[in-house]
Coordinates of C-alpha atoms in Angstrom, one line a residue:
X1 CA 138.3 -124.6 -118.3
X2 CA 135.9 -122.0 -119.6
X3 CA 134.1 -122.7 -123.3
X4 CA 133.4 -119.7 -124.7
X5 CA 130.9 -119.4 -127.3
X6 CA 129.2 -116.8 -129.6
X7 CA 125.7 -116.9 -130.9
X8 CA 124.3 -115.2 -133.6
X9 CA 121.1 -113.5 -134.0
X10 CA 120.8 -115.3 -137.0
X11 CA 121.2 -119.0 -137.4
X12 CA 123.6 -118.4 -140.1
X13 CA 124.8 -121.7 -140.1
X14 CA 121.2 -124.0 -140.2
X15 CA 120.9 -121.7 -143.4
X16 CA 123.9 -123.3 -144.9
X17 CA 123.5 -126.7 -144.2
X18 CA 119.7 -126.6 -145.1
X19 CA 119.7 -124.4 -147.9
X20 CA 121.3 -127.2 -150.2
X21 CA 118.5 -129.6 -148.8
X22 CA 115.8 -127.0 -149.8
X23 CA 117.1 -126.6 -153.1
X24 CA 117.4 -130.4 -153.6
X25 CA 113.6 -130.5 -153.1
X26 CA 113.3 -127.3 -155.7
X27 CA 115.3 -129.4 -158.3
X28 CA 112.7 -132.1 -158.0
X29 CA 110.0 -129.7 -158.9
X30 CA 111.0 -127.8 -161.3
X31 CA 110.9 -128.0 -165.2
X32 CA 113.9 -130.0 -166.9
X33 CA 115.4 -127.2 -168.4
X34 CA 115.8 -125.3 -165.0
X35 CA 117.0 -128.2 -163.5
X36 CA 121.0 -127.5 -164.0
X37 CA 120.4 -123.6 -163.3
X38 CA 118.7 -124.3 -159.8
X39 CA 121.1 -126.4 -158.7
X40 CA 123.7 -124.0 -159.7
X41 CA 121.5 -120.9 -158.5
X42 CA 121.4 -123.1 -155.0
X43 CA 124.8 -123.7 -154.2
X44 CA 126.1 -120.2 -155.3
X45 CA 123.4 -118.8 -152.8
X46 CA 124.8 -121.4 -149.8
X47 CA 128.2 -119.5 -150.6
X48 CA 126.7 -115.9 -150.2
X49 CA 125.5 -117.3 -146.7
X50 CA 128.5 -119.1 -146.1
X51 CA 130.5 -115.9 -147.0
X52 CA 129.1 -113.9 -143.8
X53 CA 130.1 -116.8 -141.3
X54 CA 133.9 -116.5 -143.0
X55 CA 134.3 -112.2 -142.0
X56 CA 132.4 -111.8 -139.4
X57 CA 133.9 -115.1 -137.2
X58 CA 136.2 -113.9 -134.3
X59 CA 139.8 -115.1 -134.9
X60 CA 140.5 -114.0 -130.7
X61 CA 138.2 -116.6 -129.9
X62 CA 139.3 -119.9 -129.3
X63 CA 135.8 -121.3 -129.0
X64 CA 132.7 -122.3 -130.9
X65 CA 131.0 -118.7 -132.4
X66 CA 127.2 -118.8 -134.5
X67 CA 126.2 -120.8 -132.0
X68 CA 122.6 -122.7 -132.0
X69 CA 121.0 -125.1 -129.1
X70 CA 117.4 -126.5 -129.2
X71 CA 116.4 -129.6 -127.7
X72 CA 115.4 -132.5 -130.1
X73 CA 114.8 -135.4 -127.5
X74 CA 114.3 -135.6 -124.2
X75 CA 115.8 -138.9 -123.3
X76 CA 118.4 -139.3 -123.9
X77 CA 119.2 -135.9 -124.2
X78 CA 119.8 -135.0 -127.7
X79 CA 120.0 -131.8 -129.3
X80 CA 120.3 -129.9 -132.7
X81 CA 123.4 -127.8 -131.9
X82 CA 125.2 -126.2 -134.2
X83 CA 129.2 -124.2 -134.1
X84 CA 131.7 -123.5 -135.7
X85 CA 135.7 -122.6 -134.6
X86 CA 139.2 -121.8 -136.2
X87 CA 138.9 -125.8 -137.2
X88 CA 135.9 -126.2 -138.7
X89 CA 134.9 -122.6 -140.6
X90 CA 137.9 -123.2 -143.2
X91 CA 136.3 -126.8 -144.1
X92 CA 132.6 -124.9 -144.2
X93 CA 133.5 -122.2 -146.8
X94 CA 135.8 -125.0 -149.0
X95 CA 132.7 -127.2 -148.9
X96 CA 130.5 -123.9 -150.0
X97 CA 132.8 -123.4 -152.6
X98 CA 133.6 -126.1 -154.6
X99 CA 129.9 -127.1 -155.3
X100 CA 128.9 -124.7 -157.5
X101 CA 132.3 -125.8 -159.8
X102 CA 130.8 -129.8 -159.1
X103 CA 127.6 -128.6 -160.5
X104 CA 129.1 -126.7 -163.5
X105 CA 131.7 -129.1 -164.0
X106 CA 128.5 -132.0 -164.2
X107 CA 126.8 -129.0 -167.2
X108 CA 127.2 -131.9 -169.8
X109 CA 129.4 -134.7 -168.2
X110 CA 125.8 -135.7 -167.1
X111 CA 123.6 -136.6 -169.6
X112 CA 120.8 -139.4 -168.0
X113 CA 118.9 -138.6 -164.9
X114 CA 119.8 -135.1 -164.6
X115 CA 117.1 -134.0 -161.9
X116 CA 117.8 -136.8 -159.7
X117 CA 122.0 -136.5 -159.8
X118 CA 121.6 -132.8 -159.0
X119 CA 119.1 -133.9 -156.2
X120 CA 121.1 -136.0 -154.7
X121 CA 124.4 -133.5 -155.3
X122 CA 122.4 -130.9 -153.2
X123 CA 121.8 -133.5 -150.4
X124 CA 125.2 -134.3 -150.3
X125 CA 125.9 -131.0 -149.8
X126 CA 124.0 -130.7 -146.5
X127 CA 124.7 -133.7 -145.0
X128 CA 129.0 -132.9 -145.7
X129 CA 128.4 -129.2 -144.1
X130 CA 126.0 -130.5 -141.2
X131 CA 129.1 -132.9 -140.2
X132 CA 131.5 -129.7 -140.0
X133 CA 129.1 -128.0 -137.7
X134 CA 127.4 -130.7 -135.5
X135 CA 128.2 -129.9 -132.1
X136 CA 126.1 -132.9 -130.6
X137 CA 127.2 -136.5 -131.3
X138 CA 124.0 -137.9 -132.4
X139 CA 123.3 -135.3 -134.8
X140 CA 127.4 -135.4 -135.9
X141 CA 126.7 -139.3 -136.7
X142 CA 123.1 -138.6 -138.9
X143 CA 124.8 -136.4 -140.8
X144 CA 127.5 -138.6 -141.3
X145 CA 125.6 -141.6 -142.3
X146 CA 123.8 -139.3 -144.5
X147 CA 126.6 -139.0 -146.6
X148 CA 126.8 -142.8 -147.3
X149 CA 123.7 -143.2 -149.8
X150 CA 124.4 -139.8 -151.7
X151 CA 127.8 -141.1 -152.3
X152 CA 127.0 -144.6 -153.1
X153 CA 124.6 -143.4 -155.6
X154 CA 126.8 -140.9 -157.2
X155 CA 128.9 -143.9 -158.1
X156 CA 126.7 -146.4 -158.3
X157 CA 124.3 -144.9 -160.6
X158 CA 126.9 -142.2 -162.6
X159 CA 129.6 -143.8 -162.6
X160 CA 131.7 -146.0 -165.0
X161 CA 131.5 -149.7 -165.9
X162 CA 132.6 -150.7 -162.8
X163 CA 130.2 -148.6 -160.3
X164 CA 128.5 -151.2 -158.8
X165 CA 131.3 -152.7 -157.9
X166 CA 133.2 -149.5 -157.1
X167 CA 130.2 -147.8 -155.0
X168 CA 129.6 -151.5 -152.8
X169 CA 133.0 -151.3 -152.0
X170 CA 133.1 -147.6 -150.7
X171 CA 129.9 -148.3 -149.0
X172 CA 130.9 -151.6 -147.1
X173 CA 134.1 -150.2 -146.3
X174 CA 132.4 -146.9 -145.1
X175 CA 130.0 -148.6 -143.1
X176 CA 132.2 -150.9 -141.0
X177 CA 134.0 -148.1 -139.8
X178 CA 130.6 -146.0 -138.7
X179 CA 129.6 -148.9 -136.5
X180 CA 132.5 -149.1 -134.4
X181 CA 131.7 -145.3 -134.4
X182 CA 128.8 -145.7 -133.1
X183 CA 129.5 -148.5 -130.3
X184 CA 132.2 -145.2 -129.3
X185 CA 129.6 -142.7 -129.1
X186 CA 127.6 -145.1 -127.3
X187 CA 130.5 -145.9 -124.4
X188 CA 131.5 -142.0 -124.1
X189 CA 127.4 -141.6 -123.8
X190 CA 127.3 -143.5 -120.2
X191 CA 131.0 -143.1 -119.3
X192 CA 130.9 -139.1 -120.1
X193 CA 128.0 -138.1 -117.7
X194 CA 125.2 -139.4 -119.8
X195 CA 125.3 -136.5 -122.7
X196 CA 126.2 -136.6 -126.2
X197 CA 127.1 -132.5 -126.1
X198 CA 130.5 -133.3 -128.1
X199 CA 132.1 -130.1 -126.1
X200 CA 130.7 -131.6 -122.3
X201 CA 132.4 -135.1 -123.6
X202 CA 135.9 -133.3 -124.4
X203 CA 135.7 -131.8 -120.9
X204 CA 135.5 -135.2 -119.0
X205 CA 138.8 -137.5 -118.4
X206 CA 138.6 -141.3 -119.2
X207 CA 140.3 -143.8 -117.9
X208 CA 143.9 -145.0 -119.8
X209 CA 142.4 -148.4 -120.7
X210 CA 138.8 -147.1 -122.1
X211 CA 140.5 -144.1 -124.2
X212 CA 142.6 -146.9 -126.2
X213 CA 139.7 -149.2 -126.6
X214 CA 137.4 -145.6 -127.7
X215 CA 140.6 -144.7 -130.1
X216 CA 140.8 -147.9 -131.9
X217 CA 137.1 -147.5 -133.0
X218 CA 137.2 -143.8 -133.5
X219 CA 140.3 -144.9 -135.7
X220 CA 138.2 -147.4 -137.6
X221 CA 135.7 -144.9 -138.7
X222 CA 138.3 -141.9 -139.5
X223 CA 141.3 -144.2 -141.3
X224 CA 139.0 -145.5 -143.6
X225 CA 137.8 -142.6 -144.5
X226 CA 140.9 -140.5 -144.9
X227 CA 141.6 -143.7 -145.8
X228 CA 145.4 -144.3 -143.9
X229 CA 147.2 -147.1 -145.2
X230 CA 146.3 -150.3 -145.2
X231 CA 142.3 -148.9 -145.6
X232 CA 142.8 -147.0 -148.5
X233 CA 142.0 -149.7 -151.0
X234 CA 138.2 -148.2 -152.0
X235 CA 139.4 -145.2 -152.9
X236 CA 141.3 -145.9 -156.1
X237 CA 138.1 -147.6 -157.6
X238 CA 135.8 -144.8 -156.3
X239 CA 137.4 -142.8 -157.9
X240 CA 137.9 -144.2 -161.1
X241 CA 134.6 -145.0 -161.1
X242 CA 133.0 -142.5 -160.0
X243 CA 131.8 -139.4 -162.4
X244 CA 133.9 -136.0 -162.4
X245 CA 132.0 -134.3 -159.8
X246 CA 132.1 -137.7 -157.4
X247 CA 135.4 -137.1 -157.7
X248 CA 136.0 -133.8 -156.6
X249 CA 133.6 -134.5 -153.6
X250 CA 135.0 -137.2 -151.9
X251 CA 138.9 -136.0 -152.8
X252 CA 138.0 -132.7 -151.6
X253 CA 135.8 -133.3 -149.1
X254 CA 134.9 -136.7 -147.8
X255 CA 138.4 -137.2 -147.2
X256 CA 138.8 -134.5 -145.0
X257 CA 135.7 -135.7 -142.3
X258 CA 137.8 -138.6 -141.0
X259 CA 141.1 -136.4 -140.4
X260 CA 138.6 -133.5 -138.9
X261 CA 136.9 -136.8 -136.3
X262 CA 141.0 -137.0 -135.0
X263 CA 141.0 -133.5 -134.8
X264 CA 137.9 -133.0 -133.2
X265 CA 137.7 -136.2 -130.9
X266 CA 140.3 -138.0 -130.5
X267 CA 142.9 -135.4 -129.3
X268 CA 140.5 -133.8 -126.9
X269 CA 138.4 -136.9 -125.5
X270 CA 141.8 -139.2 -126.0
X271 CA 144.8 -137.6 -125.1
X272 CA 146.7 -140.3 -123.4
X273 CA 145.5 -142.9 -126.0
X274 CA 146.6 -140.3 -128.9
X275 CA 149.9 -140.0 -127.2
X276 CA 150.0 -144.2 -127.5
X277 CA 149.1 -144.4 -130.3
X278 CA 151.4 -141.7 -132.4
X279 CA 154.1 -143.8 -132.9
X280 CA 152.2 -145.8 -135.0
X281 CA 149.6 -143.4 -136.9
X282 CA 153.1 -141.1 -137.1
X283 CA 154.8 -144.6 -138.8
X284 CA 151.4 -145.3 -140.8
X285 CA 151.3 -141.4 -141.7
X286 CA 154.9 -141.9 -143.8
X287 CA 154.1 -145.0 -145.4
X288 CA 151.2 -143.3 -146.8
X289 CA 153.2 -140.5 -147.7
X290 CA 156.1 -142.9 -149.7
X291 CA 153.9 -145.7 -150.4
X292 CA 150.9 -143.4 -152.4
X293 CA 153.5 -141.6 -154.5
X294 CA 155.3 -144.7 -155.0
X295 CA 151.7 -145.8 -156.7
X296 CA 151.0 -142.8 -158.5
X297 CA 154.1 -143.1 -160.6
X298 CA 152.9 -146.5 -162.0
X299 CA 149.5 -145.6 -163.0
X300 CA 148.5 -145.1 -166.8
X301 CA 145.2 -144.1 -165.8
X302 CA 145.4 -140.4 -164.9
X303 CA 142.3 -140.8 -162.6
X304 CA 144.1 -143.5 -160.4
X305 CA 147.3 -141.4 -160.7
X306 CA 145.1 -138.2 -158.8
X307 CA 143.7 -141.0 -156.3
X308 CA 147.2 -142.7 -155.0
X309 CA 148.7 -139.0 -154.7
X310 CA 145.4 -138.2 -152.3
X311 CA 146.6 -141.3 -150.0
X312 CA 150.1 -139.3 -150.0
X313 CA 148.9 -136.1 -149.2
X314 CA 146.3 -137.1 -147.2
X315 CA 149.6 -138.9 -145.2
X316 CA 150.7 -135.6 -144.1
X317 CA 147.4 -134.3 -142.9
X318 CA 147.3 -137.1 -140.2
X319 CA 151.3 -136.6 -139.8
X320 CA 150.4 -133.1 -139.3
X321 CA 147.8 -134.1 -136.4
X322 CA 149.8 -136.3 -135.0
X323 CA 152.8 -134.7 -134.5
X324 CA 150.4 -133.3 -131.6
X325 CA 152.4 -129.4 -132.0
X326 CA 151.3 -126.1 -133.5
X327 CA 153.0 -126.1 -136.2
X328 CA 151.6 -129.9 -137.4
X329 CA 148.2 -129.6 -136.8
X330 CA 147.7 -125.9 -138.2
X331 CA 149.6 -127.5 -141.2
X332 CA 147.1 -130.2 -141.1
X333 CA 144.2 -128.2 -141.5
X334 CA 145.7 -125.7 -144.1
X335 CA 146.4 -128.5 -146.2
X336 CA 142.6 -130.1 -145.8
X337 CA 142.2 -127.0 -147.4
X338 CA 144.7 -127.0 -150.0
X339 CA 144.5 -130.9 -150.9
X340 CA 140.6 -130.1 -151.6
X341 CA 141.1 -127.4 -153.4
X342 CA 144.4 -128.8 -156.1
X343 CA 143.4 -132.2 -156.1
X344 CA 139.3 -131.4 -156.8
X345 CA 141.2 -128.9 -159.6
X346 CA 142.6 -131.7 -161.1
X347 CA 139.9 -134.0 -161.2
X348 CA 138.3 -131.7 -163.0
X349 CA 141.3 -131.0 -165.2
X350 CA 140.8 -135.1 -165.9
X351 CA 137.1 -134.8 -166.5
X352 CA 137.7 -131.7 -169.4
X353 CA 139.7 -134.1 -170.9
X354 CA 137.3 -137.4 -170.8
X355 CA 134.7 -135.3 -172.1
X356 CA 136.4 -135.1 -175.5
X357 CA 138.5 -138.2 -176.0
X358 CA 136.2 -140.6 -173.6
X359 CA 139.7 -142.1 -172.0
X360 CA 141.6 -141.3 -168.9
X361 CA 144.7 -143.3 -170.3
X362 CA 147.7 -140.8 -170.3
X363 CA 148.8 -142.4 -173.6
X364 CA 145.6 -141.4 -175.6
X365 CA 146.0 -138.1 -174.2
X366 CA 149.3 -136.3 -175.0
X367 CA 150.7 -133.4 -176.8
X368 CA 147.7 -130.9 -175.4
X369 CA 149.5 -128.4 -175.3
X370 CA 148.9 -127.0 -179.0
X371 CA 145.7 -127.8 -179.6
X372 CA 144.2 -127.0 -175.6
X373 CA 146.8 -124.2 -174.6
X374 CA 144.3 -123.1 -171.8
X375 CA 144.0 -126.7 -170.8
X376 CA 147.6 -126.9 -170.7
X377 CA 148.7 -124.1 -168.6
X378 CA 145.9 -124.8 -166.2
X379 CA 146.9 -128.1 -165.6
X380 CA 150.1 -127.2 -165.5
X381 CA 149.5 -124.6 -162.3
X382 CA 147.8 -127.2 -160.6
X383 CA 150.5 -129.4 -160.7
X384 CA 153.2 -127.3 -159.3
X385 CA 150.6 -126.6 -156.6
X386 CA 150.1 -130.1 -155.8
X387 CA 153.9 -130.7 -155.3
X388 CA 153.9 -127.8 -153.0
X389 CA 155.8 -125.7 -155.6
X390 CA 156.6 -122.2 -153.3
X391 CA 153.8 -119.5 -154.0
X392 CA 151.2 -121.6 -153.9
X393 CA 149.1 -122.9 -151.4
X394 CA 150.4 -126.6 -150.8
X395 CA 153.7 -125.1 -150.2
X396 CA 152.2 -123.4 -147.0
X397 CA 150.8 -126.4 -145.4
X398 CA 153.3 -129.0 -146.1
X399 CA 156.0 -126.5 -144.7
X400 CA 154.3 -126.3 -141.6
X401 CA 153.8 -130.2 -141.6
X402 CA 157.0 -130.7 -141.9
X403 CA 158.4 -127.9 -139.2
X404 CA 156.1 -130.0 -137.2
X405 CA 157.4 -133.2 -137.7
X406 CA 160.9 -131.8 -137.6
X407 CA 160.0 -131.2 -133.8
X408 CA 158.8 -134.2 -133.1
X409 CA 161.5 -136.5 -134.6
X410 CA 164.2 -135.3 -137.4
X411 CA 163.9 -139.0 -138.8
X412 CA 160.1 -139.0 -139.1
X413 CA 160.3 -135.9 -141.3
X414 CA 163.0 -136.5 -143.1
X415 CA 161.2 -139.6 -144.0
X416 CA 158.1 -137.7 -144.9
X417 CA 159.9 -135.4 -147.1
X418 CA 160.4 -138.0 -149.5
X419 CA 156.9 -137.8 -150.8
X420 CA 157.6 -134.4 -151.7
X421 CA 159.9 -135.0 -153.8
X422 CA 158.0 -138.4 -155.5
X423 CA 155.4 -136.0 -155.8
X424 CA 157.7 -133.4 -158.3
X425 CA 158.6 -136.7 -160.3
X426 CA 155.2 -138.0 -160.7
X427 CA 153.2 -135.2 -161.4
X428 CA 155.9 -133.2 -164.1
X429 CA 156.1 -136.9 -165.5
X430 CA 152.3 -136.5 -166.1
X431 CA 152.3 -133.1 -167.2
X432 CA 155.5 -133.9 -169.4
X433 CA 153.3 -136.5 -171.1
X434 CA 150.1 -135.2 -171.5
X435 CA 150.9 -131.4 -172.2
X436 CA 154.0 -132.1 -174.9
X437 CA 154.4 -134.8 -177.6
X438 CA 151.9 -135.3 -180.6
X439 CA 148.7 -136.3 -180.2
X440 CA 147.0 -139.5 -181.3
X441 CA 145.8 -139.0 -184.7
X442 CA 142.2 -140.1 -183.7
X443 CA 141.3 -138.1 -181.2
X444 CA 142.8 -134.8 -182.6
X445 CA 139.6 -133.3 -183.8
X446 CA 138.3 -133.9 -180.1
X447 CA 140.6 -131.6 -178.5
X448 CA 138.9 -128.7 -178.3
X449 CA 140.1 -126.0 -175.9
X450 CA 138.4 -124.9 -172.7
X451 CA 134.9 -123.7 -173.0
X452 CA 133.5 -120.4 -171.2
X453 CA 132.2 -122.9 -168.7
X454 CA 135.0 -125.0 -168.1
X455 CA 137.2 -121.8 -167.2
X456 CA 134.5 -120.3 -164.8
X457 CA 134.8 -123.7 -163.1
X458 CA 138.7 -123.6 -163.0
X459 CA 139.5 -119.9 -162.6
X460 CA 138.2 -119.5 -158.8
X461 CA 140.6 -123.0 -158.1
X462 CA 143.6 -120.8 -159.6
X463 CA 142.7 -117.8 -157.7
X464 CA 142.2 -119.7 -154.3
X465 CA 145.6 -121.5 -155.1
X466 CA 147.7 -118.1 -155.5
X467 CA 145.8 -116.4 -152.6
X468 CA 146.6 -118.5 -150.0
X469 CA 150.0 -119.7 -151.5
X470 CA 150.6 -115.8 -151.1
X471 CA 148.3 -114.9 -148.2
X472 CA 148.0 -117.4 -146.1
X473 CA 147.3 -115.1 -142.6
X474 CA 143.5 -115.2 -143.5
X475 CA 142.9 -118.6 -143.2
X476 CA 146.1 -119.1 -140.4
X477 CA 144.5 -116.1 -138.4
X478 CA 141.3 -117.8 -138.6
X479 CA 142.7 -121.4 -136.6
X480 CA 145.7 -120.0 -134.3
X481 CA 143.2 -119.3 -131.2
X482 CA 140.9 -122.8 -131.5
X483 CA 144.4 -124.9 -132.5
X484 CA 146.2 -123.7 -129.4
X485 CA 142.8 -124.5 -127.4
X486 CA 143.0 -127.3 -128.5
X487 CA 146.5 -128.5 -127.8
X488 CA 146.2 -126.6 -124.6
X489 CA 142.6 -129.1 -123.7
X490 CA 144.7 -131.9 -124.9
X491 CA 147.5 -131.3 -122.6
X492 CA 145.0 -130.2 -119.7
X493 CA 143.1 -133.8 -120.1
X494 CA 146.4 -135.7 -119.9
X495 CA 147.9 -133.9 -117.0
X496 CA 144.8 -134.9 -114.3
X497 CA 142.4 -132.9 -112.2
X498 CA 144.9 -131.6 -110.1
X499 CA 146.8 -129.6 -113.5
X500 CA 143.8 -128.9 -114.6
X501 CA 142.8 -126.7 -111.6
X502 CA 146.3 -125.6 -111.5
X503 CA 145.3 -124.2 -115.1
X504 CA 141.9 -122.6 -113.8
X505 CA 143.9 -120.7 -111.4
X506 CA 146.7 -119.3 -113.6
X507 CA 148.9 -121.4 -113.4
X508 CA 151.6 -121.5 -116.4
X509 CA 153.4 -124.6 -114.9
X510 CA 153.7 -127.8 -117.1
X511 CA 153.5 -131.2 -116.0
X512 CA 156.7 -132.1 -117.3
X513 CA 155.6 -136.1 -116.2
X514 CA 152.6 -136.0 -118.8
X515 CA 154.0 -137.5 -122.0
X516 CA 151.3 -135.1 -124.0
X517 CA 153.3 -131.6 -121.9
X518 CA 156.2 -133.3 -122.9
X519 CA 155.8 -133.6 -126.6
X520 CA 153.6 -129.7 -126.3
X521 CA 156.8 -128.6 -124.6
X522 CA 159.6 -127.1 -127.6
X523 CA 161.8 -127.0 -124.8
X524 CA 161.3 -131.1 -125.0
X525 CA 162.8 -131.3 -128.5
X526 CA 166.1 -129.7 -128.1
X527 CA 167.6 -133.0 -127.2
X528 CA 165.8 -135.0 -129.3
X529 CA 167.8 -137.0 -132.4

């Protein structure tokens, strides 16, 4: 099968990973009162270049456009190649976006070592987009492992009484995953022709026994950090721990790299191991789903309340992938998308808050609605996005989760649906609380409304959360090609050679034998219960 892709006579996309890196080395040198306006003035020009990428990428193309190759090593081959497709570019821009709100949002949250947290902010930055866009495996797994000391030190150094605690945990966790990554990238070296090129590697077939043995440690590395139930124990004390804008990253974006690695390698490379192993990331998927919202209705601390619901609606992003069909995995991404950009709104709804009373307990902080009527409504909108309330953007992806999952078995979604509707009790219990009452006598001269600031932080969230809960064609255009690619590859891979010259000639026909066509095949589900 052809791979078309587009270069650009611009390297559009080294500009946006690198940019942040530049700037991070501007911060450093700069005087301290410029340090919080480079940083801003940094990230808001790695949006302008990001911006470009988003209109002038090719929705009729399926395959990797903005392009770059040049050699890094000779042996073993290694290159610095960059892409991006339908998949990635949504991830690229919500990454661009949300971290000039992290820096805005960090304006006074962050008091002591201001150069060095926006330094390290702004290297974050490049090493999240460089994963997005890595096209070589070598250079995908730097940039990975460059997003492990950042992190760490956001919540080791920034964070609550706990961080040390909280950031070794996320970092051991983390780092037991990347190692069975990198024994994987390691076999698919030698057993995929001797090249890390991540889009050579998806064209080669594996045999049966060495794709389940590759998934299980591609599934170490992306479960934890989704994290899938049972590996999502770290995240409730990152979180927690962690200051407002650690917050917002890894809910918004960290979480998303381990459900783009199934995306991007394990349905491709794996296809007959993916097709193994559904059942049980399908069975792990809902008990995510129940089992997080289940957990968010018992927390006090709103923090922990924001983490749990992650593990539920990052349950029906992997749902969504594994459901191996359209409809599931555009879901999937749409939601990345939507989960990063509702739950980082919240976090940041929770860190307005702790700025003024200095708790995260729901119990010190009721009755906001009179004195923080701004607050209120806000949190109020984000909310009824994050249950998936219709005209807003949640609604969009978890509908086409669950159309997904409705083709692959009716009992698996209804199942799933359930977090929906633990998600509508949990989160208008929390807004119920902490918008109406009376609030606690000594922190009433605290609650202060929203700042200028705080609103320019908040307002794009809102206007991203009606515009693709009204317009979602933008982003949807933007994946159809590379998605049905993808599922297309995916079947390809599992059929054998023979299909897959079948395919190269024109052929329509599916393998009705392959248990990949099979589930790929609506035809398939007409019979199922």
């Amino acid at each position: 099968m052809s791979e078309p892709s587009l270069q650009s006579a611009f390297p559009w996309l080294t500009a946006v990973v690198f940019l942040p890196l530049v700037g991070a080395a501007l911060v450093c040198l700069v005087r301290d009162t410029m340090v919080r306006w480079t940083a801003l003035a940094v990230t808001v020009a790695d949006v302008l270049v990001a911006l470009p990428v988003w209109f002038q990428f090719d929705p009729a193309v399926s395959g990797m456009q903005f392009t770059e190759h040049v050699p890094w090593i000779a042996s073993p081959p290694i290159s610095y190649q960059l892409g991006v497709d339908g998949i990635s570019l949504p991830l690229v821009l919500m990454t661009a976006l949300l971290m000039p709100l992290c820096v805005l949002a960090s304006w006074r949250a962050i008091e002591t070592r201001i150069r060095s947290f926006m330094a390290v902010t702004l290297i974050m930055e490049a090493a999240m987009l460089g994963v997005f866009v890595a096209l070589d495996f070598v250079l995908f797994y730097v940039f990975w492992e460059a997003m492990l000391i950042p992190m760490y030190l956001l919540i080791g150094v920034w964070g609550g009484p706990n961080r040390l605690y909280a950031a070794i945990k996320f970092f051991l966790y983390t780092l037991a995953g990347s190692v069975l990554l990198l024994v994987a990238i390691i076999v698919l070296y030698f057993q995929g022709g001797h090249t890390f090129d991540i889009l050579a590697l998806g064209r080669q077939t594996y045999d049966a026994s060495l794709q389940s043995w590759l998934f299980l440690a591609f599934f170490a590395a992306f479960a934890v950090k989704v994290p899938m139930f049972p590996f999502h124990t770290w995240l409730p004390d990152a979180h927690v721990e962690a200051p407002t804008a650690g917050s917002v990253i890894l809910a918004s974006i960290l979480l998303k790299m381990g459900a783009y690695g199934f995306l991007r390698f394990t349905l491709p490379m794996l296809p007959d191991a993916t097709v193994t192993f559904t059942p049980l990331m399908i069975m792990l998927s809902i008990v995510a789903i129940i089992y997080g919202a289940y957990m968010a209705l018992a927390q006090a601390d709103l923090k922990k309340l924001i983490a749990y619901s992650s593990v539920s609606h990052m349950g029906f992003v992997t749902l969504g992938i594994f459901v191996l069909n359209h409809q599931g995995i555009e879901g999937a991404v749409l939601q990345m998308v939507n989960h990063g950009i509702t739950t980082g709104a919240l976090f940041l709804c929770v860190g307005a808050v702790y700025e003024r009373t200095h708790s995260r307990m729901i119990a010190d902080n009721v009755g906001l609605a009179g004195p923080m009527p701004r607050y209120a409504t806000l949190l109020v909108i984000f909310a009824l996005s994050s249950l998936g309330l219709p005209g807003t953007n949640s609604f969009v992806g978890e509908f086409l989760v669950l159309v997904g999952a409705f083709l692959w078995n009716k009992i698996a979604a209804s199942l799933s649906a359930l977090g929906v509707i633990l998600a509508a009790v949990y989160l208008l219990w929390m807004v119920q609380r902490v918008a109406f009452g009376v609030p606690a006598e000594r922190y009433v001269r605290h609650l202060v409304d929203l700042n200028l600031r705080e609103m320019a932080t908040l307002a794009p969230l809102v206007a991203l959360v009606f515009w693709i809960g009204f317009f979602p064609n933008p982003v949807l255009t933007r994946m159809h090609a590379s998605v049905n690619e993808l599922v297309e590859r995916a079947e390809a891979r599992s059929q054998g050679p023979e299909a897959r010259g079948n395919r190269t000639d024109g052929s329509e026909q599916r393998d009705a034998s392959s248990p990949l066509a099979s589930r790929l095949d609506p035809r398939a589900w007409e019979d199922r219960p």
